[in-house]
Amino acid sequence: MALPKQIIIKEDLLTLKTHAKNGNDLIKKRMRLLIELKKGKPNEHSKRALSEKLGVNHNSIVKWRNLYLSNGIESLLKDGRKGGYRPSILTKEEHEKIKILLNNKNNGIVGYTELLNWVGKELKKDMKYITLVKYAE
């Protein structure tokens, strides 16, 4: 059986903990990996042991270790995932119409399916059911 990849973490524990505290969930997990590598024993550095300890997939451990080795801590502090801000499907006026409709006890709408039909008919918007559910919560 091959030994775990030996990695020397240059940053001190205080710096790593500060980055973990200030980062989002992904960055916190990456910093926890570096903390474990910094303070752990070499035989505890296997990707399987680290993945179980941190609760992430072992492939993520390999990817993060290689990122650190090739580009340093800066590469782990970036969240390169796609997504982020998406403009709303509904305008403020349309949102206000839905709000008025939902606050009216005599509107006749019983469920989300009826609300989805109303949005399609009255506002001429094609929305997914789950989008409307999340929007109306």
mmCIF file of C-alpha atoms in Angstrom:
data_model
loop_
_atom_site.group_PDB
_atom_site.id
_atom_site.type_symbol
_atom_site.label_atom_id
_atom_site.label_comp_id
_atom_site.label_asym_id
_atom_site.label_seq_id
_atom_site.Cartn_x
_atom_site.Cartn_y
_atom_site.Cartn_z
ATOM 1 C CA MET A 1 0.000 0.000 0.000
ATOM 2 C CA ALA A 2 1.347 3.423 -0.928
ATOM 3 C CA LEU A 3 2.008 6.028 1.708
ATOM 4 C CA PRO A 4 -0.138 9.183 1.801
ATOM 5 C CA LYS A 5 1.201 12.170 -0.101
ATOM 6 C CA GLN A 6 3.437 14.210 2.186
ATOM 7 C CA ILE A 7 2.521 17.899 2.167
ATOM 8 C CA ILE A 8 4.212 20.630 4.166
ATOM 9 C CA ILE A 9 1.837 23.467 5.031
ATOM 10 C CA LYS A 10 3.722 26.774 5.069
ATOM 11 C CA GLU A 11 1.069 28.856 6.844
ATOM 12 C CA ASP A 12 0.705 28.838 10.619
ATOM 13 C CA LEU A 13 -2.415 27.498 12.368
ATOM 14 C CA LEU A 14 -3.644 30.958 13.369
ATOM 15 C CA THR A 15 -3.654 32.130 9.731
ATOM 16 C CA LEU A 16 -5.494 29.003 8.603
ATOM 17 C CA LYS A 17 -8.085 29.343 11.372
ATOM 18 C CA THR A 18 -8.620 33.016 10.491
ATOM 19 C CA HIS A 19 -9.235 32.131 6.838
ATOM 20 C CA ALA A 20 -11.623 29.366 7.912
ATOM 21 C CA LYS A 21 -13.551 31.727 10.160
ATOM 22 C CA ASN A 22 -13.916 34.406 7.480
ATOM 23 C CA GLY A 23 -14.684 32.112 4.532
ATOM 24 C CA ASN A 24 -17.838 30.524 3.170
ATOM 25 C CA ASP A 25 -18.630 26.825 3.706
ATOM 26 C CA LEU A 26 -16.410 25.633 0.868
ATOM 27 C CA ILE A 27 -13.415 27.658 2.021
ATOM 28 C CA LYS A 28 -13.977 26.508 5.621
ATOM 29 C CA LYS A 29 -13.733 22.874 4.504
ATOM 30 C CA ARG A 30 -10.573 23.584 2.514
ATOM 31 C CA MET A 31 -8.976 25.363 5.475
ATOM 32 C CA ARG A 32 -9.969 22.493 7.791
ATOM 33 C CA LEU A 33 -8.065 20.204 5.405
ATOM 34 C CA LEU A 34 -4.948 22.354 5.686
ATOM 35 C CA ILE A 35 -5.329 22.516 9.473
ATOM 36 C CA GLU A 36 -5.571 18.727 9.665
ATOM 37 C CA LEU A 37 -2.519 18.371 7.431
ATOM 38 C CA LYS A 38 -0.608 20.897 9.540
ATOM 39 C CA LYS A 39 -1.325 19.386 12.967
ATOM 40 C CA GLY A 40 -1.953 15.732 12.108
ATOM 41 C CA LYS A 41 0.423 12.818 12.050
ATOM 42 C CA PRO A 42 1.748 11.713 8.629
ATOM 43 C CA ASN A 43 -0.111 8.380 8.799
ATOM 44 C CA GLU A 44 -3.419 10.291 9.180
ATOM 45 C CA HIS A 45 -2.950 12.132 5.878
ATOM 46 C CA SER A 46 -4.486 9.538 3.581
ATOM 47 C CA LYS A 47 -7.265 10.848 1.358
ATOM 48 C CA ARG A 48 -9.717 8.322 2.852
ATOM 49 C CA ALA A 49 -8.922 9.219 6.461
ATOM 50 C CA LEU A 50 -9.144 12.941 5.717
ATOM 51 C CA SER A 51 -12.394 12.561 3.776
ATOM 52 C CA GLU A 52 -14.006 10.691 6.669
ATOM 53 C CA LYS A 53 -12.752 13.210 9.211
ATOM 54 C CA LEU A 54 -13.897 16.252 7.201
ATOM 55 C CA GLY A 55 -17.069 14.734 5.733
ATOM 56 C CA VAL A 56 -16.194 15.379 2.089
ATOM 57 C CA ASN A 57 -15.556 13.154 -0.912
ATOM 58 C CA HIS A 58 -12.028 11.763 -1.183
ATOM 59 C CA ASN A 59 -11.748 13.195 -4.710
ATOM 60 C CA SER A 60 -12.195 16.678 -3.248
ATOM 61 C CA ILE A 61 -9.324 15.998 -0.852
ATOM 62 C CA VAL A 62 -7.061 15.025 -3.755
ATOM 63 C CA LYS A 63 -8.115 18.060 -5.779
ATOM 64 C CA TRP A 64 -7.576 20.483 -2.885
ATOM 65 C CA ARG A 65 -4.178 18.986 -1.979
ATOM 66 C CA ASN A 66 -3.013 19.288 -5.586
ATOM 67 C CA LEU A 67 -4.319 22.861 -5.807
ATOM 68 C CA TYR A 68 -2.366 23.766 -2.685
ATOM 69 C CA LEU A 69 0.813 22.114 -3.967
ATOM 70 C CA SER A 70 0.665 23.789 -7.357
ATOM 71 C CA ASN A 71 -0.671 27.274 -6.522
ATOM 72 C CA GLY A 72 -0.503 27.728 -2.749
ATOM 73 C CA ILE A 73 -3.198 28.836 -0.340
ATOM 74 C CA GLU A 74 -4.493 31.592 -2.643
ATOM 75 C CA SER A 75 -6.017 28.998 -4.964
ATOM 76 C CA LEU A 76 -7.937 27.444 -2.065
ATOM 77 C CA LEU A 77 -9.292 30.794 -0.930
ATOM 78 C CA LYS A 78 -11.061 31.369 -4.257
ATOM 79 C CA ASP A 79 -14.538 30.023 -4.763
ATOM 80 C CA GLY A 80 -14.560 29.334 -8.495
ATOM 81 C CA ARG A 81 -18.005 27.777 -8.606
ATOM 82 C CA LYS A 82 -20.449 29.051 -11.182
ATOM 83 C CA GLY A 83 -23.740 30.641 -10.233
ATOM 84 C CA GLY A 84 -24.342 33.551 -7.992
ATOM 85 C CA TYR A 85 -26.673 36.430 -8.674
ATOM 86 C CA ARG A 86 -29.552 35.792 -11.022
ATOM 87 C CA PRO A 87 -32.057 38.473 -11.840
ATOM 88 C CA SER A 88 -35.594 37.818 -10.674
ATOM 89 C CA ILE A 89 -38.085 36.351 -13.125
ATOM 90 C CA LEU A 90 -40.721 38.736 -11.829
ATOM 91 C CA THR A 91 -40.618 42.516 -11.805
ATOM 92 C CA LYS A 92 -41.409 44.505 -8.676
ATOM 93 C CA GLU A 93 -44.889 45.282 -10.017
ATOM 94 C CA GLU A 94 -45.579 41.601 -10.706
ATOM 95 C CA HIS A 95 -44.301 40.688 -7.275
ATOM 96 C CA GLU A 96 -46.653 43.250 -5.741
ATOM 97 C CA LYS A 97 -49.605 41.777 -7.687
ATOM 98 C CA ILE A 98 -48.820 38.305 -6.356
ATOM 99 C CA LYS A 99 -48.442 39.662 -2.838
ATOM 100 C CA ILE A 100 -51.844 41.392 -3.025
ATOM 101 C CA LEU A 101 -53.415 38.229 -4.448
ATOM 102 C CA LEU A 102 -51.976 36.005 -1.717
ATOM 103 C CA ASN A 103 -53.010 38.384 1.062
ATOM 104 C CA ASN A 104 -56.605 38.515 -0.229
ATOM 105 C CA LYS A 105 -58.634 35.840 1.595
ATOM 106 C CA ASN A 106 -61.296 35.803 -1.124
ATOM 107 C CA ASN A 107 -58.929 35.196 -4.051
ATOM 108 C CA GLY A 108 -60.117 31.625 -4.718
ATOM 109 C CA ILE A 109 -56.598 30.245 -5.091
ATOM 110 C CA VAL A 110 -56.200 27.049 -3.102
ATOM 111 C CA GLY A 111 -52.742 25.773 -4.021
ATOM 112 C CA TYR A 112 -49.537 26.422 -5.880
ATOM 113 C CA THR A 113 -50.829 24.833 -9.086
ATOM 114 C CA GLU A 114 -53.665 27.351 -9.247
ATOM 115 C CA LEU A 115 -51.225 30.149 -8.453
ATOM 116 C CA LEU A 116 -48.920 28.902 -11.221
ATOM 117 C CA ASN A 117 -51.846 28.947 -13.668
ATOM 118 C CA TRP A 118 -52.756 32.478 -12.537
ATOM 119 C CA VAL A 119 -49.176 33.687 -13.071
ATOM 120 C CA GLY A 120 -49.151 32.174 -16.559
ATOM 121 C CA LYS A 121 -52.533 33.636 -17.503
ATOM 122 C CA GLU A 122 -52.405 37.065 -15.838
ATOM 123 C CA LEU A 123 -48.693 37.888 -15.857
ATOM 124 C CA LYS A 124 -47.795 35.945 -19.019
ATOM 125 C CA LYS A 125 -44.832 34.361 -17.229
ATOM 126 C CA ASP A 126 -43.649 30.799 -17.684
ATOM 127 C CA MET A 127 -42.321 29.702 -14.287
ATOM 128 C CA LYS A 128 -41.360 26.319 -12.959
ATOM 129 C CA TYR A 129 -43.505 24.983 -10.142
ATOM 130 C CA ILE A 130 -40.616 24.774 -7.652
ATOM 131 C CA THR A 131 -39.513 28.325 -8.486
ATOM 132 C CA LEU A 132 -42.962 29.619 -7.619
ATOM 133 C CA VAL A 133 -43.084 27.569 -4.412
ATOM 134 C CA LYS A 134 -39.749 29.002 -3.265
ATOM 135 C CA TYR A 135 -40.799 32.471 -4.358
ATOM 136 C CA ALA A 136 -44.135 32.385 -2.488
ATOM 137 C CA GLU A 137 -42.774 30.973 0.794
#
